[in-house]
Amino acid sequence: MTQHNTRPDKKAIVLLSGGLDSATVLAKALAEGYECYALAFDYGQRHRAELVAAERIAQSMGAKAFKVIKLDLSSIGGSALTDMAIDVPDAGGSGIPVTYVPARNTVFLSIALGWAEVVDARSIHIGVNAVDYSGYPDCRPDFVAAFERLANVATKAGIEGHTLHIATPLIDLSKAEIIQLGTSLGVDYALTVSCYKADNDGLACGRCDSCHLRKEGFAQANVADPTAYKETS
């Protein structure tokens, strides 16, 4: 239930995938005094261990609420994360990666926008990053700015003058800087799952692009990597 004694401008929907970035976003929002409503999506992704991680993170950090919305983006496929016939590559290539899920952040933010109206929140916090994931079109500042404009003309709240903000606190940070920020906020990264091919227990493959970025980030941040990897190379 909505806490009516909390100001709308101090309520936030936080998209929580269960990964490193979104856990950091949640920690930062909580540190800034937001009442956080954590939102995860069961969208047909192959790395479903992240949903377990998301719930674990939300509970351990003290989110006001945690919700999982079930979608079936696997029914349209088009991504190595939703189509089992497309292999997850061990390294990133040129152009937009095959791990890009068509329109994913547009869909996620739209649903988050609906929940924001229901709980009377004025902001949606998302861990998009234009440094390490610049190949994803829906992680760019231009996309975020465009969606924020849409949010303020497409909702009752926006029309009534209650400006909605899409917060992207990590968008210009490197993976190492994100890890340093989260560490300073007390994030337990052992709770998170980043691997695109994580098994049901959350064990990381150690080989996919996401694992490489995560390992490099911890190394550059000079922070011990708590991840359990199947392979260490």
mmCIF file of N, CA and C in Angstrom, residues 10 19 29 33 40 51 73 80 82 90-91 100 118 120-121 135 168 173 196 199 228:
data_model
loop_
_atom_site.group_PDB
_atom_site.id
_atom_site.type_symbol
_atom_site.label_atom_id
_atom_site.label_comp_id
_atom_site.label_asym_id
_atom_site.label_seq_id
_atom_site.Cartn_x
_atom_site.Cartn_y
_atom_site.Cartn_z
ATOM 1 N N LYS A 10 9.643 12.200 -3.011
ATOM 2 C CA LYS A 10 10.606 11.320 -2.349
ATOM 3 C C LYS A 10 10.202 9.844 -2.496
ATOM 4 N N GLY A 19 21.109 -7.246 -11.205
ATOM 5 C CA GLY A 19 22.506 -7.077 -11.560
ATOM 6 C C GLY A 19 23.214 -6.013 -10.744
ATOM 7 N N ALA A 29 19.437 5.553 -4.394
ATOM 8 C CA ALA A 29 18.120 6.154 -4.155
ATOM 9 C C ALA A 29 17.750 6.072 -2.680
ATOM 10 N N GLY A 33 17.250 9.139 0.458
ATOM 11 C CA GLY A 33 16.016 9.294 1.215
ATOM 12 C C GLY A 33 14.742 8.936 0.476
ATOM 13 N N ALA A 40 10.952 -5.575 -11.069
ATOM 14 C CA ALA A 40 11.702 -6.496 -11.920
ATOM 15 C C ALA A 40 10.767 -7.089 -12.966
ATOM 16 N N LEU A 51 16.258 -12.853 -11.379
ATOM 17 C CA LEU A 51 15.008 -12.531 -10.694
ATOM 18 C C LEU A 51 15.089 -12.888 -9.212
ATOM 19 N N LEU A 73 8.710 -11.511 -23.820
ATOM 20 C CA LEU A 73 9.430 -10.970 -24.963
ATOM 21 C C LEU A 73 10.091 -12.079 -25.783
ATOM 22 N N ALA A 80 19.784 -12.673 -28.159
ATOM 23 C CA ALA A 80 20.383 -13.865 -27.557
ATOM 24 C C ALA A 80 19.884 -14.094 -26.138
ATOM 25 N N THR A 82 16.674 -13.743 -25.218
ATOM 26 C CA THR A 82 15.295 -14.230 -25.223
ATOM 27 C C THR A 82 15.043 -15.339 -26.231
ATOM 28 N N ASP A 90 30.865 -14.836 -26.478
ATOM 29 C CA ASP A 90 31.828 -14.726 -25.385
ATOM 30 C C ASP A 90 32.475 -13.351 -25.315
ATOM 31 N N ALA A 91 32.318 -12.564 -26.368
ATOM 32 C CA ALA A 91 32.897 -11.222 -26.377
ATOM 33 C C ALA A 91 32.031 -10.318 -27.232
ATOM 34 N N TYR A 100 21.283 -7.280 -27.247
ATOM 35 C CA TYR A 100 20.269 -6.211 -27.188
ATOM 36 C C TYR A 100 18.885 -6.838 -27.332
ATOM 37 N N VAL A 118 0.348 4.981 -9.954
ATOM 38 C CA VAL A 118 -0.461 4.304 -8.941
ATOM 39 C C VAL A 118 0.027 4.637 -7.531
ATOM 40 N N ASP A 120 1.936 7.186 -6.760
ATOM 41 C CA ASP A 120 2.163 8.632 -6.683
ATOM 42 C C ASP A 120 3.643 8.954 -6.500
ATOM 43 N N ALA A 121 4.475 8.304 -7.322
ATOM 44 C CA ALA A 121 5.915 8.578 -7.315
ATOM 45 C C ALA A 121 6.241 9.561 -8.418
ATOM 46 N N GLY A 135 26.559 0.390 -27.045
ATOM 47 C CA GLY A 135 25.971 -0.199 -28.242
ATOM 48 C C GLY A 135 24.468 -0.367 -28.149
ATOM 49 N N THR A 168 18.902 8.678 -14.091
ATOM 50 C CA THR A 168 19.912 7.749 -14.614
ATOM 51 C C THR A 168 21.268 8.062 -13.964
ATOM 52 N N LEU A 173 29.057 6.855 -15.868
ATOM 53 C CA LEU A 173 30.087 6.237 -15.042
ATOM 54 C C LEU A 173 30.651 4.981 -15.706
ATOM 55 N N TYR A 196 25.014 -13.267 -18.440
ATOM 56 C CA TYR A 196 23.961 -13.539 -19.415
ATOM 57 C C TYR A 196 23.618 -15.028 -19.491
ATOM 58 N N ASP A 199 23.576 -19.922 -14.373
ATOM 59 C CA ASP A 199 22.735 -21.098 -14.175
ATOM 60 C C ASP A 199 21.677 -20.796 -13.113
ATOM 61 N N ALA A 228 30.850 -15.807 -8.012
ATOM 62 C CA ALA A 228 31.212 -17.218 -8.201
ATOM 63 C C ALA A 228 31.154 -17.516 -9.699
#
